[in-house]
């Protein structure tokens, strides 16, 4: 019950949307709307938008994140991007293990763990996504699924490193579907994730971790979700592409 010891983080996940010029325009629209935010504001954007996004947000309170990274420093990994490449241009956050990567690109808990370790070693702040499929929720194994993901994705992550990790609880059935988990469902699983972290680390370490909810969070439902004691922020897909909606979610996080 220690929401005040944690940093609220509202992060946009732009997915495969916006060209560099469109990214610049959107960030310039968002920046004045979120300048007084009482939470961390992050935009996670496609690789080719990163340099433009970093330039466009200089002097603002918006931090820039990537949507993935590889675990190797360099080498024969065609199409991949290393943590060093991201760091050098000023990227701070990186989304890892998003359900779309797990579903369409063969991401596993083992590769999420490797990417998480590499990101932390490079000084990036990973946003590690976990969450159950609809079928898994219907079979009543949400907790088993999430506990396994937390344990494996954070395998060998030290207590010190955990300070730079954000967890995003994203029920897969709620992502991009317009179906939001109820605030009670979100709170229940976010609280369970914190219990898992207590077992893996300790109470103080677990209480300090920012746990976001993601899955059709928008300007209408953000307040109710963010009021929950274990919901410390949001990972926002669709609504992060509309400046006013994203800013309204940031304002909700500031209020709560
Ligand atoms: C996401 O991409 O992480 C997400 C939660 O998407 P949406 O908000 O569109 O459901």
PDB file of C-alpha atoms and ligand atoms in Angstrom:
ATOM      1  CA  UNK A   1       0.000   0.000   0.000  1.00  0.00           C
ATOM      2  CA  UNK A   2       2.780   2.416  -0.832  1.00  0.00           C
ATOM      3  CA  UNK A   3       1.834   4.108  -4.086  1.00  0.00           C
ATOM      4  CA  UNK A   4       3.712   7.257  -3.040  1.00  0.00           C
ATOM      5  CA  UNK A   5       7.093   5.479  -2.996  1.00  0.00           C
ATOM      6  CA  UNK A   6       6.792   4.693  -6.698  1.00  0.00           C
ATOM      7  CA  UNK A   7       7.227   6.735  -9.827  1.00  0.00           C
ATOM      8  CA  UNK A   8       4.085   6.845 -11.969  1.00  0.00           C
ATOM      9  CA  UNK A   9       4.998   6.291 -15.609  1.00  0.00           C
ATOM     10  CA  UNK A  10       2.740   6.896 -18.593  1.00  0.00           C
ATOM     11  CA  UNK A  11       4.387   5.461 -21.691  1.00  0.00           C
ATOM     12  CA  UNK A  12       3.055   5.519 -25.214  1.00  0.00           C
ATOM     13  CA  UNK A  13       3.752   2.463 -27.341  1.00  0.00           C
ATOM     14  CA  UNK A  14       3.421   3.704 -30.887  1.00  0.00           C
ATOM     15  CA  UNK A  15       3.901   0.241 -32.419  1.00  0.00           C
ATOM     16  CA  UNK A  16       4.404   0.457 -36.232  1.00  0.00           C
ATOM     17  CA  UNK A  17       2.865   3.903 -36.600  1.00  0.00           C
ATOM     18  CA  UNK A  18       4.210   7.327 -37.642  1.00  0.00           C
ATOM     19  CA  UNK A  19       6.992   8.212 -40.043  1.00  0.00           C
ATOM     20  CA  UNK A  20       9.774  10.463 -38.691  1.00  0.00           C
ATOM     21  CA  UNK A  21       8.048  13.655 -39.868  1.00  0.00           C
ATOM     22  CA  UNK A  22       4.734  12.498 -38.391  1.00  0.00           C
ATOM     23  CA  UNK A  23       6.519  11.576 -35.153  1.00  0.00           C
ATOM     24  CA  UNK A  24       7.996  15.071 -34.912  1.00  0.00           C
ATOM     25  CA  UNK A  25       4.590  16.662 -35.457  1.00  0.00           C
ATOM     26  CA  UNK A  26       2.883  14.454 -32.858  1.00  0.00           C
ATOM     27  CA  UNK A  27       5.565  15.027 -30.220  1.00  0.00           C
ATOM     28  CA  UNK A  28       5.427  18.778 -30.811  1.00  0.00           C
ATOM     29  CA  UNK A  29       1.684  18.595 -30.248  1.00  0.00           C
ATOM     30  CA  UNK A  30       2.025  16.482 -27.088  1.00  0.00           C
ATOM     31  CA  UNK A  31       4.884  18.434 -25.444  1.00  0.00           C
ATOM     32  CA  UNK A  32       2.988  21.579 -24.357  1.00  0.00           C
ATOM     33  CA  UNK A  33       0.037  19.479 -23.164  1.00  0.00           C
ATOM     34  CA  UNK A  34       2.155  17.403 -20.752  1.00  0.00           C
ATOM     35  CA  UNK A  35       4.733  19.958 -19.662  1.00  0.00           C
ATOM     36  CA  UNK A  36       3.380  20.143 -16.087  1.00  0.00           C
ATOM     37  CA  UNK A  37       2.973  16.382 -15.672  1.00  0.00           C
ATOM     38  CA  UNK A  38       3.383  14.978 -12.199  1.00  0.00           C
ATOM     39  CA  UNK A  39       4.505  11.659 -13.647  1.00  0.00           C
ATOM     40  CA  UNK A  40       7.174  10.364 -15.991  1.00  0.00           C
ATOM     41  CA  UNK A  41       6.083  10.742 -19.625  1.00  0.00           C
ATOM     42  CA  UNK A  42       7.592   8.399 -22.193  1.00  0.00           C
ATOM     43  CA  UNK A  43       7.055   7.861 -25.912  1.00  0.00           C
ATOM     44  CA  UNK A  44       8.261   4.499 -27.244  1.00  0.00           C
ATOM     45  CA  UNK A  45       8.557   4.889 -30.989  1.00  0.00           C
ATOM     46  CA  UNK A  46       9.685   2.889 -34.053  1.00  0.00           C
ATOM     47  CA  UNK A  47      13.457   2.640 -34.546  1.00  0.00           C
ATOM     48  CA  UNK A  48      13.588   5.016 -37.511  1.00  0.00           C
ATOM     49  CA  UNK A  49      11.752   7.683 -35.508  1.00  0.00           C
ATOM     50  CA  UNK A  50      14.103   7.580 -32.518  1.00  0.00           C
ATOM     51  CA  UNK A  51      16.669  10.200 -33.585  1.00  0.00           C
ATOM     52  CA  UNK A  52      13.950  12.610 -34.710  1.00  0.00           C
ATOM     53  CA  UNK A  53      11.976  11.995 -31.506  1.00  0.00           C
ATOM     54  CA  UNK A  54      15.000  12.682 -29.315  1.00  0.00           C
ATOM     55  CA  UNK A  55      15.699  15.914 -31.172  1.00  0.00           C
ATOM     56  CA  UNK A  56      12.039  16.974 -31.066  1.00  0.00           C
ATOM     57  CA  UNK A  57      11.760  16.425 -27.287  1.00  0.00           C
ATOM     58  CA  UNK A  58      15.004  18.157 -26.252  1.00  0.00           C
ATOM     59  CA  UNK A  59      14.237  20.581 -23.423  1.00  0.00           C
ATOM     60  CA  UNK A  60      10.883  18.914 -22.689  1.00  0.00           C
ATOM     61  CA  UNK A  61       9.903  16.404 -19.990  1.00  0.00           C
ATOM     62  CA  UNK A  62       9.193  13.653 -22.539  1.00  0.00           C
ATOM     63  CA  UNK A  63      11.571  10.676 -22.459  1.00  0.00           C
ATOM     64  CA  UNK A  64      12.065   8.497 -25.500  1.00  0.00           C
ATOM     65  CA  UNK A  65      11.973   4.715 -25.604  1.00  0.00           C
ATOM     66  CA  UNK A  66      12.499   2.017 -28.235  1.00  0.00           C
ATOM     67  CA  UNK A  67      10.103  -0.861 -28.833  1.00  0.00           C
ATOM     68  CA  UNK A  68      12.700  -3.634 -28.601  1.00  0.00           C
ATOM     69  CA  UNK A  69      16.457  -4.283 -28.518  1.00  0.00           C
ATOM     70  CA  UNK A  70      18.766  -7.233 -29.114  1.00  0.00           C
ATOM     71  CA  UNK A  71      20.890  -8.845 -26.419  1.00  0.00           C
ATOM     72  CA  UNK A  72      24.165  -9.019 -28.351  1.00  0.00           C
ATOM     73  CA  UNK A  73      26.444  -6.000 -28.544  1.00  0.00           C
ATOM     74  CA  UNK A  74      26.956  -6.441 -32.276  1.00  0.00           C
ATOM     75  CA  UNK A  75      27.216  -9.175 -34.879  1.00  0.00           C
ATOM     76  CA  UNK A  76      25.357 -11.205 -37.445  1.00  0.00           C
ATOM     77  CA  UNK A  77      21.766 -10.390 -36.455  1.00  0.00           C
ATOM     78  CA  UNK A  78      20.279  -8.867 -39.572  1.00  0.00           C
ATOM     79  CA  UNK A  79      17.474  -6.463 -38.829  1.00  0.00           C
ATOM     80  CA  UNK A  80      18.214  -6.171 -35.115  1.00  0.00           C
ATOM     81  CA  UNK A  81      19.263  -3.141 -33.039  1.00  0.00           C
ATOM     82  CA  UNK A  82      21.729  -3.259 -30.121  1.00  0.00           C
ATOM     83  CA  UNK A  83      21.471  -1.550 -26.750  1.00  0.00           C
ATOM     84  CA  UNK A  84      24.665   0.404 -27.555  1.00  0.00           C
ATOM     85  CA  UNK A  85      23.043   1.863 -30.674  1.00  0.00           C
ATOM     86  CA  UNK A  86      20.053   2.993 -28.605  1.00  0.00           C
ATOM     87  CA  UNK A  87      22.153   4.421 -25.778  1.00  0.00           C
ATOM     88  CA  UNK A  88      24.417   6.395 -28.081  1.00  0.00           C
ATOM     89  CA  UNK A  89      21.530   8.383 -29.536  1.00  0.00           C
ATOM     90  CA  UNK A  90      19.966   9.087 -26.122  1.00  0.00           C
ATOM     91  CA  UNK A  91      17.221   6.488 -25.787  1.00  0.00           C
ATOM     92  CA  UNK A  92      16.236   5.905 -22.116  1.00  0.00           C
ATOM     93  CA  UNK A  93      13.515   3.257 -22.116  1.00  0.00           C
ATOM     94  CA  UNK A  94      12.854   0.078 -24.078  1.00  0.00           C
ATOM     95  CA  UNK A  95       9.680  -2.004 -24.276  1.00  0.00           C
ATOM     96  CA  UNK A  96      10.462  -5.724 -24.035  1.00  0.00           C
ATOM     97  CA  UNK A  97       8.334  -8.825 -24.372  1.00  0.00           C
ATOM     98  CA  UNK A  98       5.295  -7.032 -25.770  1.00  0.00           C
ATOM     99  CA  UNK A  99       2.582  -9.577 -26.561  1.00  0.00           C
ATOM    100  CA  UNK A 100       2.743  -8.650 -30.258  1.00  0.00           C
ATOM    101  CA  UNK A 101       6.428  -9.651 -30.277  1.00  0.00           C
ATOM    102  CA  UNK A 102       5.605 -12.859 -28.412  1.00  0.00           C
ATOM    103  CA  UNK A 103       2.676 -13.616 -30.732  1.00  0.00           C
ATOM    104  CA  UNK A 104       4.072 -12.677 -34.159  1.00  0.00           C
ATOM    105  CA  UNK A 105       7.861 -12.762 -33.793  1.00  0.00           C
ATOM    106  CA  UNK A 106       8.594 -15.820 -31.686  1.00  0.00           C
ATOM    107  CA  UNK A 107       9.612 -13.922 -28.563  1.00  0.00           C
ATOM    108  CA  UNK A 108       9.923 -16.251 -25.560  1.00  0.00           C
ATOM    109  CA  UNK A 109      10.535 -15.663 -21.869  1.00  0.00           C
ATOM    110  CA  UNK A 110      14.124 -16.740 -22.468  1.00  0.00           C
ATOM    111  CA  UNK A 111      14.719 -14.093 -25.154  1.00  0.00           C
ATOM    112  CA  UNK A 112      12.837 -11.464 -23.117  1.00  0.00           C
ATOM    113  CA  UNK A 113      15.173 -12.252 -20.234  1.00  0.00           C
ATOM    114  CA  UNK A 114      18.260 -11.950 -22.441  1.00  0.00           C
ATOM    115  CA  UNK A 115      17.066  -8.611 -23.810  1.00  0.00           C
ATOM    116  CA  UNK A 116      16.193  -7.389 -20.307  1.00  0.00           C
ATOM    117  CA  UNK A 117      19.631  -8.264 -18.957  1.00  0.00           C
ATOM    118  CA  UNK A 118      21.340  -6.600 -21.912  1.00  0.00           C
ATOM    119  CA  UNK A 119      19.202  -3.465 -21.631  1.00  0.00           C
ATOM    120  CA  UNK A 120      19.970  -3.122 -17.924  1.00  0.00           C
ATOM    121  CA  UNK A 121      23.687  -3.703 -18.463  1.00  0.00           C
ATOM    122  CA  UNK A 122      23.671  -0.880 -21.019  1.00  0.00           C
ATOM    123  CA  UNK A 123      21.871   1.511 -18.650  1.00  0.00           C
ATOM    124  CA  UNK A 124      18.518   1.391 -20.453  1.00  0.00           C
ATOM    125  CA  UNK A 125      15.242   1.125 -18.498  1.00  0.00           C
ATOM    126  CA  UNK A 126      13.252  -1.869 -19.670  1.00  0.00           C
ATOM    127  CA  UNK A 127       9.452  -1.923 -19.608  1.00  0.00           C
ATOM    128  CA  UNK A 128       8.854  -5.667 -19.376  1.00  0.00           C
ATOM    129  CA  UNK A 129       5.410  -6.742 -20.587  1.00  0.00           C
ATOM    130  CA  UNK A 130       3.559  -9.709 -19.136  1.00  0.00           C
ATOM    131  CA  UNK A 131      -0.037 -10.863 -19.379  1.00  0.00           C
ATOM    132  CA  UNK A 132      -2.358 -13.746 -20.048  1.00  0.00           C
ATOM    133  CA  UNK A 133      -4.267 -14.765 -23.172  1.00  0.00           C
ATOM    134  CA  UNK A 134      -8.077 -14.815 -23.010  1.00  0.00           C
ATOM    135  CA  UNK A 135      -8.017 -18.611 -23.049  1.00  0.00           C
ATOM    136  CA  UNK A 136      -5.626 -18.657 -20.101  1.00  0.00           C
ATOM    137  CA  UNK A 137      -7.891 -16.301 -18.109  1.00  0.00           C
ATOM    138  CA  UNK A 138     -10.895 -18.463 -18.922  1.00  0.00           C
ATOM    139  CA  UNK A 139      -8.982 -21.519 -17.707  1.00  0.00           C
ATOM    140  CA  UNK A 140      -8.265 -19.667 -14.464  1.00  0.00           C
ATOM    141  CA  UNK A 141      -4.483 -19.753 -14.828  1.00  0.00           C
ATOM    142  CA  UNK A 142      -3.792 -15.993 -15.063  1.00  0.00           C
ATOM    143  CA  UNK A 143      -1.690 -16.048 -11.899  1.00  0.00           C
ATOM    144  CA  UNK A 144       0.306 -19.087 -13.006  1.00  0.00           C
ATOM    145  CA  UNK A 145       1.027 -17.501 -16.387  1.00  0.00           C
ATOM    146  CA  UNK A 146       2.040 -14.136 -14.960  1.00  0.00           C
ATOM    147  CA  UNK A 147       4.132 -15.648 -12.135  1.00  0.00           C
ATOM    148  CA  UNK A 148       6.044 -17.739 -14.659  1.00  0.00           C
ATOM    149  CA  UNK A 149       6.659 -14.739 -16.938  1.00  0.00           C
ATOM    150  CA  UNK A 150       7.859 -12.583 -14.035  1.00  0.00           C
ATOM    151  CA  UNK A 151      10.192 -15.295 -12.778  1.00  0.00           C
ATOM    152  CA  UNK A 152      11.675 -16.112 -16.169  1.00  0.00           C
ATOM    153  CA  UNK A 153      11.780 -12.605 -17.662  1.00  0.00           C
ATOM    154  CA  UNK A 154      13.567 -11.291 -14.554  1.00  0.00           C
ATOM    155  CA  UNK A 155      15.801 -14.314 -14.096  1.00  0.00           C
ATOM    156  CA  UNK A 156      19.214 -13.197 -12.810  1.00  0.00           C
ATOM    157  CA  UNK A 157      18.138  -9.536 -12.593  1.00  0.00           C
ATOM    158  CA  UNK A 158      19.638  -8.203  -9.366  1.00  0.00           C
ATOM    159  CA  UNK A 159      17.813  -6.166  -6.731  1.00  0.00           C
ATOM    160  CA  UNK A 160      19.912  -3.166  -7.757  1.00  0.00           C
ATOM    161  CA  UNK A 161      18.981  -3.650 -11.436  1.00  0.00           C
ATOM    162  CA  UNK A 162      15.301  -4.068 -10.525  1.00  0.00           C
ATOM    163  CA  UNK A 163      15.236  -0.361  -9.602  1.00  0.00           C
ATOM    164  CA  UNK A 164      15.404   0.402 -13.331  1.00  0.00           C
ATOM    165  CA  UNK A 165      12.737  -2.113 -14.372  1.00  0.00           C
ATOM    166  CA  UNK A 166       9.099  -1.252 -15.018  1.00  0.00           C
ATOM    167  CA  UNK A 167       6.574  -4.065 -15.364  1.00  0.00           C
ATOM    168  CA  UNK A 168       3.610  -3.613 -17.693  1.00  0.00           C
ATOM    169  CA  UNK A 169       0.676  -5.900 -16.959  1.00  0.00           C
ATOM    170  CA  UNK A 170      -1.064  -6.247 -20.298  1.00  0.00           C
ATOM    171  CA  UNK A 171      -3.826  -8.841 -20.543  1.00  0.00           C
ATOM    172  CA  UNK A 172      -3.475  -9.886 -24.175  1.00  0.00           C
ATOM    173  CA  UNK A 173      -7.252  -9.932 -24.681  1.00  0.00           C
ATOM    174  CA  UNK A 174      -7.392  -6.220 -23.847  1.00  0.00           C
ATOM    175  CA  UNK A 175      -4.663  -4.993 -26.195  1.00  0.00           C
ATOM    176  CA  UNK A 176      -5.983  -3.056 -29.161  1.00  0.00           C
ATOM    177  CA  UNK A 177      -9.394  -4.646 -28.739  1.00  0.00           C
ATOM    178  CA  UNK A 178     -11.237  -1.838 -26.996  1.00  0.00           C
ATOM    179  CA  UNK A 179     -11.889  -4.314 -24.150  1.00  0.00           C
ATOM    180  CA  UNK A 180     -10.346  -2.908 -20.997  1.00  0.00           C
ATOM    181  CA  UNK A 181      -9.784  -4.998 -17.909  1.00  0.00           C
ATOM    182  CA  UNK A 182     -11.944  -3.631 -15.113  1.00  0.00           C
ATOM    183  CA  UNK A 183     -10.046  -1.567 -12.576  1.00  0.00           C
ATOM    184  CA  UNK A 184     -10.565  -4.458 -10.120  1.00  0.00           C
ATOM    185  CA  UNK A 185      -9.100  -7.019 -12.546  1.00  0.00           C
ATOM    186  CA  UNK A 186      -6.122  -4.759 -13.243  1.00  0.00           C
ATOM    187  CA  UNK A 187      -5.540  -4.141  -9.529  1.00  0.00           C
ATOM    188  CA  UNK A 188      -5.848  -7.827  -8.702  1.00  0.00           C
ATOM    189  CA  UNK A 189      -3.138  -8.888 -11.149  1.00  0.00           C
ATOM    190  CA  UNK A 190      -0.858  -5.882 -10.506  1.00  0.00           C
ATOM    191  CA  UNK A 191      -1.046  -6.674  -6.770  1.00  0.00           C
ATOM    192  CA  UNK A 192      -0.289 -10.313  -7.546  1.00  0.00           C
ATOM    193  CA  UNK A 193       2.750  -9.261  -9.592  1.00  0.00           C
ATOM    194  CA  UNK A 194       3.962  -7.259  -6.598  1.00  0.00           C
ATOM    195  CA  UNK A 195       3.544 -10.357  -4.419  1.00  0.00           C
ATOM    196  CA  UNK A 196       5.660 -12.331  -6.911  1.00  0.00           C
ATOM    197  CA  UNK A 197       8.346  -9.636  -6.724  1.00  0.00           C
ATOM    198  CA  UNK A 198       8.265  -9.803  -2.922  1.00  0.00           C
ATOM    199  CA  UNK A 199       8.958 -13.511  -3.070  1.00  0.00           C
ATOM    200  CA  UNK A 200      11.728 -13.130  -5.646  1.00  0.00           C
ATOM    201  CA  UNK A 201      13.352 -10.087  -3.991  1.00  0.00           C
ATOM    202  CA  UNK A 202      11.961  -8.560  -0.797  1.00  0.00           C
ATOM    203  CA  UNK A 203       9.154  -6.267   0.316  1.00  0.00           C
ATOM    204  CA  UNK A 204      11.010  -2.971  -0.078  1.00  0.00           C
ATOM    205  CA  UNK A 205      12.297  -3.856  -3.546  1.00  0.00           C
ATOM    206  CA  UNK A 206       8.831  -4.974  -4.667  1.00  0.00           C
ATOM    207  CA  UNK A 207       7.104  -1.886  -3.278  1.00  0.00           C
ATOM    208  CA  UNK A 208       9.430   0.348  -5.270  1.00  0.00           C
ATOM    209  CA  UNK A 209       8.685  -1.211  -8.678  1.00  0.00           C
ATOM    210  CA  UNK A 210       6.400   0.710 -11.028  1.00  0.00           C
ATOM    211  CA  UNK A 211       3.719  -1.636 -12.371  1.00  0.00           C
ATOM    212  CA  UNK A 212       1.740  -0.282 -15.294  1.00  0.00           C
ATOM    213  CA  UNK A 213      -1.540  -1.492 -16.702  1.00  0.00           C
ATOM    214  CA  UNK A 214      -1.853  -1.719 -20.482  1.00  0.00           C
ATOM    215  CA  UNK A 215      -4.790  -2.740 -22.645  1.00  0.00           C
ATOM    216  CA  UNK A 216      -7.135  -0.193 -24.203  1.00  0.00           C
ATOM    217  CA  UNK A 217      -6.383   2.400 -21.513  1.00  0.00           C
ATOM    218  CA  UNK A 218      -7.759   5.720 -22.705  1.00  0.00           C
ATOM    219  CA  UNK A 219      -8.809   9.196 -21.631  1.00  0.00           C
ATOM    220  CA  UNK A 220     -12.150   7.850 -20.363  1.00  0.00           C
ATOM    221  CA  UNK A 221     -11.039   4.925 -18.202  1.00  0.00           C
ATOM    222  CA  UNK A 222      -7.592   6.107 -17.055  1.00  0.00           C
ATOM    223  CA  UNK A 223      -8.747   7.725 -13.804  1.00  0.00           C
ATOM    224  CA  UNK A 224     -10.514   4.630 -12.546  1.00  0.00           C
ATOM    225  CA  UNK A 225      -7.567   2.372 -13.386  1.00  0.00           C
ATOM    226  CA  UNK A 226      -4.900   4.711 -12.029  1.00  0.00           C
ATOM    227  CA  UNK A 227      -6.721   5.196  -8.740  1.00  0.00           C
ATOM    228  CA  UNK A 228      -5.883   1.611  -7.862  1.00  0.00           C
ATOM    229  CA  UNK A 229      -3.047   1.316  -5.401  1.00  0.00           C
ATOM    230  CA  UNK A 230      -0.977  -1.154  -7.407  1.00  0.00           C
ATOM    231  CA  UNK A 231      -1.575   0.445 -10.816  1.00  0.00           C
ATOM    232  CA  UNK A 232       1.284   2.918 -11.087  1.00  0.00           C
ATOM    233  CA  UNK A 233       0.896   4.018 -14.655  1.00  0.00           C
ATOM    234  CA  UNK A 234      -0.004   2.857 -18.107  1.00  0.00           C
ATOM    235  CA  UNK A 235       1.457   1.493 -21.303  1.00  0.00           C
ATOM    236  CA  UNK A 236      -0.753   3.052 -23.925  1.00  0.00           C
ATOM    237  CA  UNK A 237      -1.112   1.916 -27.530  1.00  0.00           C
ATOM    238  CA  UNK A 238      -3.905   3.443 -29.613  1.00  0.00           C
ATOM    239  CA  UNK A 239      -4.606   6.426 -27.354  1.00  0.00           C
ATOM    240  CA  UNK A 240      -0.929   7.467 -27.363  1.00  0.00           C
ATOM    241  CA  UNK A 241      -1.273   8.412 -31.043  1.00  0.00           C
ATOM    242  CA  UNK A 242      -3.780  11.173 -30.283  1.00  0.00           C
ATOM    243  CA  UNK A 243      -2.167  14.088 -28.423  1.00  0.00           C
ATOM    244  CA  UNK A 244      -5.248  15.130 -26.411  1.00  0.00           C
ATOM    245  CA  UNK A 245      -6.044  11.559 -25.356  1.00  0.00           C
ATOM    246  CA  UNK A 246      -2.462  10.830 -24.316  1.00  0.00           C
ATOM    247  CA  UNK A 247      -2.282  14.133 -22.421  1.00  0.00           C
ATOM    248  CA  UNK A 248      -5.564  13.337 -20.650  1.00  0.00           C
ATOM    249  CA  UNK A 249      -4.088  10.029 -19.433  1.00  0.00           C
ATOM    250  CA  UNK A 250      -0.965  11.869 -18.211  1.00  0.00           C
ATOM    251  CA  UNK A 251      -3.276  14.283 -16.371  1.00  0.00           C
ATOM    252  CA  UNK A 252      -5.108  11.338 -14.775  1.00  0.00           C
ATOM    253  CA  UNK A 253      -1.786   9.887 -13.576  1.00  0.00           C
ATOM    254  CA  UNK A 254      -0.861  13.301 -12.169  1.00  0.00           C
ATOM    255  CA  UNK A 255      -4.160  13.441 -10.218  1.00  0.00           C
ATOM    256  CA  UNK A 256      -3.861   9.940  -8.843  1.00  0.00           C
TER     257      UNK A 256
HETATM  258  C1  LIG B   1      -0.027  -1.740 -26.099  1.00  0.00           C
HETATM  259  O1  LIG B   1       0.317  -1.679 -27.273  1.00  0.00           O
HETATM  260  O2  LIG B   1       0.800  -2.026 -25.241  1.00  0.00           O
HETATM  261  C2  LIG B   1      -1.420  -1.452 -25.770  1.00  0.00           C
HETATM  262  C3  LIG B   1      -1.812  -1.542 -24.523  1.00  0.00           C
HETATM  263  O3  LIG B   1      -2.252  -1.117 -26.812  1.00  0.00           O
HETATM  264  P1  LIG B   1      -3.743  -0.497 -26.690  1.00  0.00           P
HETATM  265  O4  LIG B   1      -3.658   0.621 -25.684  1.00  0.00           O
HETATM  266  O5  LIG B   1      -4.046  -0.015 -28.066  1.00  0.00           O
HETATM  267  O6  LIG B   1      -4.619  -1.592 -26.228  1.00  0.00           O
END
